PDB file of C-alpha atoms in Angstrom:
ATOM      1  CA  GLY D 253       1.299 -15.382   1.875  1.00 72.00           C
ATOM      2  CA  GLU D 254       0.955 -15.704  -1.918  1.00 78.00           C
ATOM      3  CA  ASN D 255       3.988 -16.257  -3.712  1.00 86.00           C
ATOM      4  CA  VAL D 256       4.834 -16.365  -7.216  1.00 93.00           C
ATOM      5  CA  GLU D 257       7.748 -17.251  -9.748  1.00 95.00           C
ATOM      6  CA  GLN D 258       8.582 -16.162 -13.380  1.00 97.00           C
ATOM      7  CA  HIS D 259       9.951 -17.977 -15.809  1.00 96.00           C
ATOM      8  CA  PRO D 260      12.314 -17.116 -17.916  1.00 97.00           C
ATOM      9  CA  SER D 261      13.713 -13.541 -17.387  1.00 95.00           C
ATOM     10  CA  THR D 262      14.993 -13.122 -20.688  1.00 97.00           C
ATOM     11  CA  LEU D 263      13.760 -14.336 -23.530  1.00 97.00           C
ATOM     12  CA  SER D 264      15.119 -13.749 -27.403  1.00 97.00           C
ATOM     13  CA  VAL D 265      12.999 -14.929 -30.407  1.00 97.00           C
ATOM     14  CA  GLN D 266      13.171 -14.428 -33.735  1.00 97.00           C
ATOM     15  CA  GLU D 267      10.602 -12.423 -35.662  1.00 97.00           C
ATOM     16  CA  GLY D 268       7.707 -15.095 -36.399  1.00 97.00           C
ATOM     17  CA  ASP D 269       8.794 -16.945 -33.581  1.00 97.00           C
ATOM     18  CA  SER D 270       6.879 -17.815 -30.341  1.00 97.00           C
ATOM     19  CA  ALA D 271       7.298 -17.045 -26.829  1.00 98.00           C
ATOM     20  CA  VAL D 272       6.201 -18.893 -23.845  1.00 98.00           C
ATOM     21  CA  ILE D 273       6.206 -17.015 -20.137  1.00 98.00           C
ATOM     22  CA  LYS D 274       5.112 -19.266 -16.966  1.00 98.00           C
ATOM     23  CA  CYS D 275       4.173 -18.083 -13.625  1.00 97.00           C
ATOM     24  CA  THR D 276       3.977 -20.244 -11.006  1.00 96.00           C
ATOM     25  CA  TYR D 277       1.527 -19.490  -8.169  1.00 94.00           C
ATOM     26  CA  SER D 278       1.192 -20.909  -4.617  1.00 91.00           C
ATOM     27  CA  ASP D 279      -1.978 -19.813  -3.113  1.00 86.00           C
ATOM     28  CA  SER D 280      -4.654 -21.982  -4.347  1.00 82.00           C
ATOM     29  CA  ALA D 281      -7.731 -19.644  -3.477  1.00 83.00           C
ATOM     30  CA  SER D 282      -6.714 -17.522  -6.044  1.00 85.00           C
ATOM     31  CA  ASN D 283      -8.621 -17.002  -9.164  1.00 87.00           C
ATOM     32  CA  TYR D 284      -8.095 -14.445 -11.492  1.00 90.00           C
ATOM     33  CA  PHE D 285      -4.592 -14.214 -13.480  1.00 93.00           C
ATOM     34  CA  PRO D 286      -3.611 -11.088 -15.294  1.00 95.00           C
ATOM     35  CA  TRP D 287      -0.694 -10.784 -17.792  1.00 97.00           C
ATOM     36  CA  TYR D 288       0.945  -6.720 -18.434  1.00 97.00           C
ATOM     37  CA  LYS D 289       3.346  -5.195 -21.015  1.00 97.00           C
ATOM     38  CA  GLN D 290       5.479  -2.371 -19.767  1.00 95.00           C
ATOM     39  CA  GLU D 291       7.243  -0.714 -22.156  1.00 94.00           C
ATOM     40  CA  LEU D 292      10.479   1.490 -21.557  1.00 90.00           C
ATOM     41  CA  GLY D 293       9.240   4.778 -19.421  1.00 88.00           C
ATOM     42  CA  LYS D 294       6.010   3.358 -19.383  1.00 91.00           C
ATOM     43  CA  GLY D 295       3.341   1.825 -16.634  1.00 93.00           C
ATOM     44  CA  PRO D 296       2.292  -1.323 -17.147  1.00 94.00           C
ATOM     45  CA  GLN D 297      -0.705  -2.398 -19.811  1.00 95.00           C
ATOM     46  CA  LEU D 298      -2.460  -4.806 -19.147  1.00 95.00           C
ATOM     47  CA  ILE D 299      -2.703  -7.796 -22.584  1.00 97.00           C
ATOM     48  CA  ILE D 300      -4.943 -10.925 -21.430  1.00 97.00           C
ATOM     49  CA  ASP D 301      -6.212 -11.943 -18.860  1.00 95.00           C
ATOM     50  CA  ILE D 302      -8.564 -15.207 -17.246  1.00 93.00           C
ATOM     51  CA  ARG D 303     -10.257 -16.299 -14.440  1.00 89.00           C
ATOM     52  CA  SER D 304      -9.946 -19.714 -13.091  1.00 81.00           C
ATOM     53  CA  ASN D 305     -13.835 -20.777 -14.615  1.00 81.00           C
ATOM     54  CA  VAL D 306     -12.035 -21.190 -18.072  1.00 82.00           C
ATOM     55  CA  GLY D 307      -8.051 -23.346 -18.627  1.00 90.00           C
ATOM     56  CA  GLU D 308      -7.643 -20.819 -21.699  1.00 94.00           C
ATOM     57  CA  LYS D 309      -8.210 -17.575 -22.838  1.00 94.00           C
ATOM     58  CA  LYS D 310      -6.724 -16.103 -26.664  1.00 96.00           C
ATOM     59  CA  ASP D 311      -6.459 -13.051 -27.863  1.00 94.00           C
ATOM     60  CA  GLN D 312      -6.051 -12.754 -31.882  1.00 96.00           C
ATOM     61  CA  ARG D 313      -1.621 -13.131 -31.423  1.00 97.00           C
ATOM     62  CA  ILE D 314      -1.912 -13.672 -27.220  1.00 98.00           C
ATOM     63  CA  ALA D 315      -2.897 -16.720 -25.289  1.00 97.00           C
ATOM     64  CA  VAL D 316      -3.267 -17.173 -21.433  1.00 97.00           C
ATOM     65  CA  THR D 317      -3.780 -21.161 -20.458  1.00 96.00           C
ATOM     66  CA  LEU D 318      -4.183 -21.747 -16.650  1.00 95.00           C
ATOM     67  CA  ASN D 319      -3.761 -24.462 -14.659  1.00 94.00           C
ATOM     68  CA  LYS D 320      -5.500 -24.857 -11.279  1.00 91.00           C
ATOM     69  CA  THR D 321      -4.323 -28.440 -10.113  1.00 91.00           C
ATOM     70  CA  ALA D 322      -0.766 -27.534 -10.938  1.00 93.00           C
ATOM     71  CA  LYS D 323      -0.790 -24.065 -10.132  1.00 93.00           C
ATOM     72  CA  HIS D 324       0.767 -21.849 -12.679  1.00 94.00           C
ATOM     73  CA  PHE D 325      -0.463 -20.214 -16.051  1.00 96.00           C
ATOM     74  CA  SER D 326       1.017 -18.970 -19.125  1.00 97.00           C
ATOM     75  CA  LEU D 327       1.278 -16.199 -21.990  1.00 98.00           C
ATOM     76  CA  HIS D 328       1.742 -17.370 -24.972  1.00 98.00           C
ATOM     77  CA  ILE D 329       2.969 -14.967 -28.124  1.00 98.00           C
ATOM     78  CA  THR D 330       2.511 -16.380 -31.604  1.00 97.00           C
ATOM     79  CA  GLU D 331       4.102 -14.466 -34.648  1.00 97.00           C
ATOM     80  CA  THR D 332       6.163 -12.316 -32.681  1.00 97.00           C
ATOM     81  CA  GLN D 333       6.684  -8.526 -34.050  1.00 97.00           C
ATOM     82  CA  PRO D 334       9.507  -6.290 -32.613  1.00 95.00           C
ATOM     83  CA  GLU D 335       6.904  -3.706 -31.288  1.00 96.00           C
ATOM     84  CA  ASP D 336       6.144  -7.122 -28.885  1.00 97.00           C
ATOM     85  CA  SER D 337       9.455  -6.250 -27.041  1.00 97.00           C
ATOM     86  CA  ALA D 338       8.576  -5.459 -23.774  1.00 97.00           C
ATOM     87  CA  VAL D 339       9.037  -7.075 -20.150  1.00 96.00           C
ATOM     88  CA  TYR D 340       6.010  -8.917 -19.610  1.00 97.00           C
ATOM     89  CA  PHE D 341       4.525  -9.482 -15.657  1.00 96.00           C
ATOM     90  CA  CYS D 342       2.255 -11.673 -14.349  1.00 96.00           C
ATOM     91  CA  ALA D 343       0.382 -10.961 -11.335  1.00 94.00           C
ATOM     92  CA  VAL D 344      -1.446 -12.805  -8.992  1.00 92.00           C
ATOM     93  CA  PRO D 345      -4.076 -11.140  -6.308  1.00 88.00           C
ATOM     94  CA  THR D 346      -3.614 -12.449  -2.448  1.00 82.00           C
ATOM     95  CA  SER D 347      -6.316 -14.639  -1.885  1.00 72.00           C
ATOM     96  CA  GLY D 348      -9.022 -13.207  -3.859  1.00 65.00           C
ATOM     97  CA  THR D 349      -8.699  -9.694  -2.744  1.00 79.00           C
ATOM     98  CA  TYR D 350      -7.313  -6.431  -4.762  1.00 84.00           C
ATOM     99  CA  LYS D 351      -3.055  -7.398  -3.072  1.00 87.00           C
ATOM    100  CA  TYR D 352      -1.509  -7.894  -6.388  1.00 90.00           C
ATOM    101  CA  ILE D 353       1.471  -9.786  -6.287  1.00 92.00           C
ATOM    102  CA  PHE D 354       3.797  -9.172  -9.345  1.00 93.00           C
ATOM    103  CA  GLY D 355       6.090 -11.570 -11.280  1.00 94.00           C
ATOM    104  CA  THR D 356       9.431 -10.732 -10.930  1.00 92.00           C
ATOM    105  CA  GLY D 357       9.191  -9.754 -15.384  1.00 94.00           C
ATOM    106  CA  THR D 358      10.404 -11.133 -18.428  1.00 97.00           C
ATOM    107  CA  ARG D 359      12.409  -9.333 -20.649  1.00 96.00           C
ATOM    108  CA  LEU D 360      11.328 -10.261 -24.644  1.00 98.00           C
ATOM    109  CA  LYS D 361      13.342  -9.359 -27.000  1.00 97.00           C
ATOM    110  CA  VAL D 362      11.423 -10.263 -31.136  1.00 97.00           C
ATOM    111  CA  LEU D 363      15.124  -9.858 -33.195  1.00 95.00           C
ATOM    112  CA  ALA D 364      13.819  -8.808 -36.749  1.00 89.00           C
TER     113      ALA D 364
ATOM    114  CA  ASN L 254     -12.537   7.428 -21.690  1.00 52.00           C
ATOM    115  CA  ALA L 255      -8.990   8.941 -19.932  1.00 73.00           C
ATOM    116  CA  GLY L 256      -7.115   6.164 -18.154  1.00 92.00           C
ATOM    117  CA  VAL L 257      -5.261   6.940 -14.714  1.00 96.00           C
ATOM    118  CA  MET L 258      -3.209  10.186 -14.749  1.00 96.00           C
ATOM    119  CA  GLN L 259      -0.748  10.734 -13.090  1.00 97.00           C
ATOM    120  CA  ASN L 260       2.187  13.452 -12.329  1.00 96.00           C
ATOM    121  CA  PRO L 261       4.575  14.899 -12.534  1.00 97.00           C
ATOM    122  CA  ARG L 262       5.958  11.917 -14.785  1.00 96.00           C
ATOM    123  CA  HIS L 263       9.664  12.540 -12.818  1.00 97.00           C
ATOM    124  CA  LEU L 264      10.921  14.416 -10.009  1.00 98.00           C
ATOM    125  CA  VAL L 265      14.081  14.668  -8.637  1.00 98.00           C
ATOM    126  CA  ARG L 266      13.890  15.875  -5.008  1.00 98.00           C
ATOM    127  CA  ARG L 267      18.108  16.232  -2.281  1.00 97.00           C
ATOM    128  CA  ARG L 268      17.944  14.449   0.648  1.00 97.00           C
ATOM    129  CA  GLY L 269      15.335  15.654   3.074  1.00 97.00           C
ATOM    130  CA  GLN L 270      12.937  17.572   1.288  1.00 98.00           C
ATOM    131  CA  GLU L 271       8.987  16.304   0.717  1.00 98.00           C
ATOM    132  CA  ALA L 272       7.685  14.193  -2.724  1.00 98.00           C
ATOM    133  CA  ARG L 273       4.016  14.583  -3.429  1.00 98.00           C
ATOM    134  CA  LEU L 274       3.036  12.615  -6.158  1.00 98.00           C
ATOM    135  CA  ARG L 275      -0.523  12.765  -7.402  1.00 98.00           C
ATOM    136  CA  CYS L 276      -2.795  10.026  -9.161  1.00 98.00           C
ATOM    137  CA  SER L 277      -6.346  10.747 -10.744  1.00 97.00           C
ATOM    138  CA  PRO L 278      -8.290   7.049 -11.440  1.00 96.00           C
ATOM    139  CA  MET L 279      -9.662   6.385 -13.982  1.00 94.00           C
ATOM    140  CA  LYS L 280     -13.487   7.664 -14.619  1.00 92.00           C
ATOM    141  CA  GLY L 281     -16.576   5.829 -12.509  1.00 89.00           C
ATOM    142  CA  HIS L 282     -13.297   3.880 -10.307  1.00 91.00           C
ATOM    143  CA  SER L 283     -13.678   4.575  -6.889  1.00 90.00           C
ATOM    144  CA  HIS L 284     -10.431   1.882  -6.076  1.00 93.00           C
ATOM    145  CA  VAL L 285      -6.924   3.418  -5.669  1.00 95.00           C
ATOM    146  CA  TYR L 286      -3.753   1.811  -5.333  1.00 96.00           C
ATOM    147  CA  TRP L 287       0.156   2.430  -5.079  1.00 97.00           C
ATOM    148  CA  TYR L 288       2.862   0.181  -5.835  1.00 97.00           C
ATOM    149  CA  ARG L 289       6.751   0.989  -5.991  1.00 97.00           C
ATOM    150  CA  GLN L 290       9.043  -0.680  -9.160  1.00 94.00           C
ATOM    151  CA  LEU L 291      13.009  -0.948  -8.105  1.00 91.00           C
ATOM    152  CA  PRO L 292      14.941  -0.622 -11.391  1.00 84.00           C
ATOM    153  CA  GLU L 293      14.554  -4.303 -12.898  1.00 80.00           C
ATOM    154  CA  GLU L 294      12.319  -5.372 -10.683  1.00 84.00           C
ATOM    155  CA  GLY L 295       8.638  -6.452 -10.163  1.00 86.00           C
ATOM    156  CA  LEU L 296       6.001  -3.746  -8.777  1.00 93.00           C
ATOM    157  CA  LYS L 297       5.132  -3.824  -4.573  1.00 95.00           C
ATOM    158  CA  PHE L 298       2.453  -3.312  -3.203  1.00 94.00           C
ATOM    159  CA  MET L 299       2.028  -0.636  -0.578  1.00 96.00           C
ATOM    160  CA  VAL L 300      -1.678   0.995  -0.107  1.00 96.00           C
ATOM    161  CA  TYR L 301      -4.886   1.011  -1.215  1.00 94.00           C
ATOM    162  CA  LEU L 302      -7.362   3.990  -0.533  1.00 95.00           C
ATOM    163  CA  GLN L 303     -10.940   4.276  -1.265  1.00 93.00           C
ATOM    164  CA  LYS L 304     -12.499   8.178  -1.034  1.00 89.00           C
ATOM    165  CA  GLU L 305     -11.141   9.619   2.118  1.00 89.00           C
ATOM    166  CA  ASN L 306     -10.540   6.138   3.937  1.00 94.00           C
ATOM    167  CA  ILE L 307      -7.473   4.560   3.728  1.00 95.00           C
ATOM    168  CA  ILE L 308      -7.973   0.377   3.609  1.00 92.00           C
ATOM    169  CA  ASP L 309      -4.660  -1.233   3.757  1.00 92.00           C
ATOM    170  CA  GLU L 310      -1.359   0.326   4.660  1.00 94.00           C
ATOM    171  CA  SER L 311       0.577  -2.967   5.079  1.00 92.00           C
ATOM    172  CA  GLY L 312       3.007  -2.229   2.107  1.00 93.00           C
ATOM    173  CA  MET L 313       3.851   1.259   3.022  1.00 95.00           C
ATOM    174  CA  PRO L 314       6.612   1.878   5.203  1.00 94.00           C
ATOM    175  CA  LYS L 315       5.731   3.045   8.917  1.00 92.00           C
ATOM    176  CA  GLU L 316       7.630   6.448   8.956  1.00 95.00           C
ATOM    177  CA  ARG L 317       8.296   9.355   6.219  1.00 97.00           C
ATOM    178  CA  PHE L 318       5.621   8.041   3.903  1.00 98.00           C
ATOM    179  CA  SER L 319       1.569   8.514   3.409  1.00 97.00           C
ATOM    180  CA  ALA L 320      -1.214   8.434   1.553  1.00 97.00           C
ATOM    181  CA  GLU L 321      -4.778  10.228   1.424  1.00 96.00           C
ATOM    182  CA  PHE L 322      -7.586  10.587  -1.582  1.00 96.00           C
ATOM    183  CA  PRO L 323      -9.619  13.179  -1.012  1.00 93.00           C
ATOM    184  CA  LYS L 324     -13.235  13.332  -1.635  1.00 90.00           C
ATOM    185  CA  GLU L 325     -12.067  16.061  -3.971  1.00 90.00           C
ATOM    186  CA  GLY L 326      -9.298  16.014  -6.411  1.00 93.00           C
ATOM    187  CA  PRO L 327      -6.798  13.366  -6.530  1.00 96.00           C
ATOM    188  CA  SER L 328      -5.187  11.029  -4.429  1.00 97.00           C
ATOM    189  CA  ILE L 329      -1.371  11.894  -2.763  1.00 98.00           C
ATOM    190  CA  LEU L 330       1.372  10.107  -1.897  1.00 98.00           C
ATOM    191  CA  ARG L 331       3.559  11.657   0.368  1.00 98.00           C
ATOM    192  CA  ILE L 332       7.063  11.430   1.186  1.00 98.00           C
ATOM    193  CA  GLN L 333       9.190  13.165   3.712  1.00 98.00           C
ATOM    194  CA  GLN L 334      12.847  13.537   4.618  1.00 98.00           C
ATOM    195  CA  VAL L 335      13.395  11.427   1.161  1.00 98.00           C
ATOM    196  CA  VAL L 336      16.904  10.007   1.204  1.00 97.00           C
ATOM    197  CA  ARG L 337      18.341   7.948  -1.652  1.00 95.00           C
ATOM    198  CA  GLY L 338      16.735   4.505  -1.396  1.00 94.00           C
ATOM    199  CA  ASP L 339      13.183   6.343  -2.157  1.00 96.00           C
ATOM    200  CA  SER L 340      14.747   6.149  -5.805  1.00 96.00           C
ATOM    201  CA  ALA L 341      11.801   4.593  -7.597  1.00 96.00           C
ATOM    202  CA  ALA L 342       9.252   4.216 -10.158  1.00 96.00           C
ATOM    203  CA  TYR L 343       5.886   5.074  -8.264  1.00 98.00           C
ATOM    204  CA  PHE L 344       2.623   3.492  -9.602  1.00 97.00           C
ATOM    205  CA  CYS L 345      -0.671   4.067  -9.400  1.00 97.00           C
ATOM    206  CA  ALA L 346      -3.491   1.612  -9.895  1.00 96.00           C
ATOM    207  CA  SER L 347      -7.175   1.966 -10.199  1.00 95.00           C
ATOM    208  CA  SER L 348     -10.265   0.044 -10.335  1.00 92.00           C
ATOM    209  CA  ARG L 349     -14.582  -0.002 -10.234  1.00 89.00           C
ATOM    210  CA  ASN L 350     -14.161  -2.779  -7.356  1.00 83.00           C
ATOM    211  CA  PRO L 351     -11.869  -4.292  -4.814  1.00 79.00           C
ATOM    212  CA  GLN L 352     -12.665  -7.314  -5.760  1.00 72.00           C
ATOM    213  CA  GLY L 353     -10.013 -10.569  -6.434  1.00 68.00           C
ATOM    214  CA  GLN L 354     -11.499 -10.753  -9.897  1.00 75.00           C
ATOM    215  CA  GLU L 355     -11.203  -7.110 -10.871  1.00 83.00           C
ATOM    216  CA  THR L 356      -8.464  -5.505 -12.994  1.00 90.00           C
ATOM    217  CA  GLN L 357      -6.464  -2.860 -12.019  1.00 93.00           C
ATOM    218  CA  TYR L 358      -5.159  -0.144 -14.792  1.00 94.00           C
ATOM    219  CA  PHE L 359      -2.240   1.868 -14.232  1.00 95.00           C
ATOM    220  CA  GLY L 360      -0.645   4.802 -14.880  1.00 96.00           C
ATOM    221  CA  PRO L 361       2.305   5.551 -16.492  1.00 96.00           C
ATOM    222  CA  GLY L 362       4.359   5.851 -13.036  1.00 97.00           C
ATOM    223  CA  THR L 363       6.213   9.032 -11.708  1.00 98.00           C
ATOM    224  CA  ARG L 364       9.860   8.466 -11.826  1.00 97.00           C
ATOM    225  CA  LEU L 365      11.429   9.759  -8.791  1.00 97.00           C
ATOM    226  CA  LEU L 366      15.245  10.562  -8.360  1.00 97.00           C
ATOM    227  CA  VAL L 367      16.760  11.264  -5.084  1.00 97.00           C
ATOM    228  CA  LEU L 368      19.976  13.350  -5.076  1.00 96.00           C
TER     229      LEU L 368
END
């Protein structure tokens, strides 16, 4: 079955710096890669996603890059702000189905 | 357009009691998924339902857990005879279609504490 690894587990950056979180997956049939942000006491909120027909997608300060050959995708946050502090999860649908396999999460702390 | 709604947000039960968690999908969504999150862990798939049908319950424990999505009303995740190990956050998600490229939108979750 699908295996998803996420690194790092914790990340502290100074306000204004960039943060990068990486996920690797095992199923080469996977074709959709969302990233979720989870704040304390809340549910995961979709922040950006990418489909396998593109290598990069950007939305203001957030971008996602995909390397299908190496089977990894990364979340990039530029000009970080304190409100970016949260836990970030990557997810991969198993074999292109509805069953999301989540990474173990990255706790991002932006220091003011 | 309201998002996915879940209630209650917090639920406390004593061992042996029953827990009922409710989920109303986003408007226009007919596919519902339940996930469980243990502290400091990622979400784990439990069950996928469409109206009046359980499509995939491969992630749900065989005993004490059941789920339904009736023709009218919210989806219900039911846990009978709760044990301390059932303490977790339970999240519901919904999508318009079930294909792998379809985004799942999550509710705020129900945090179950078993005393």
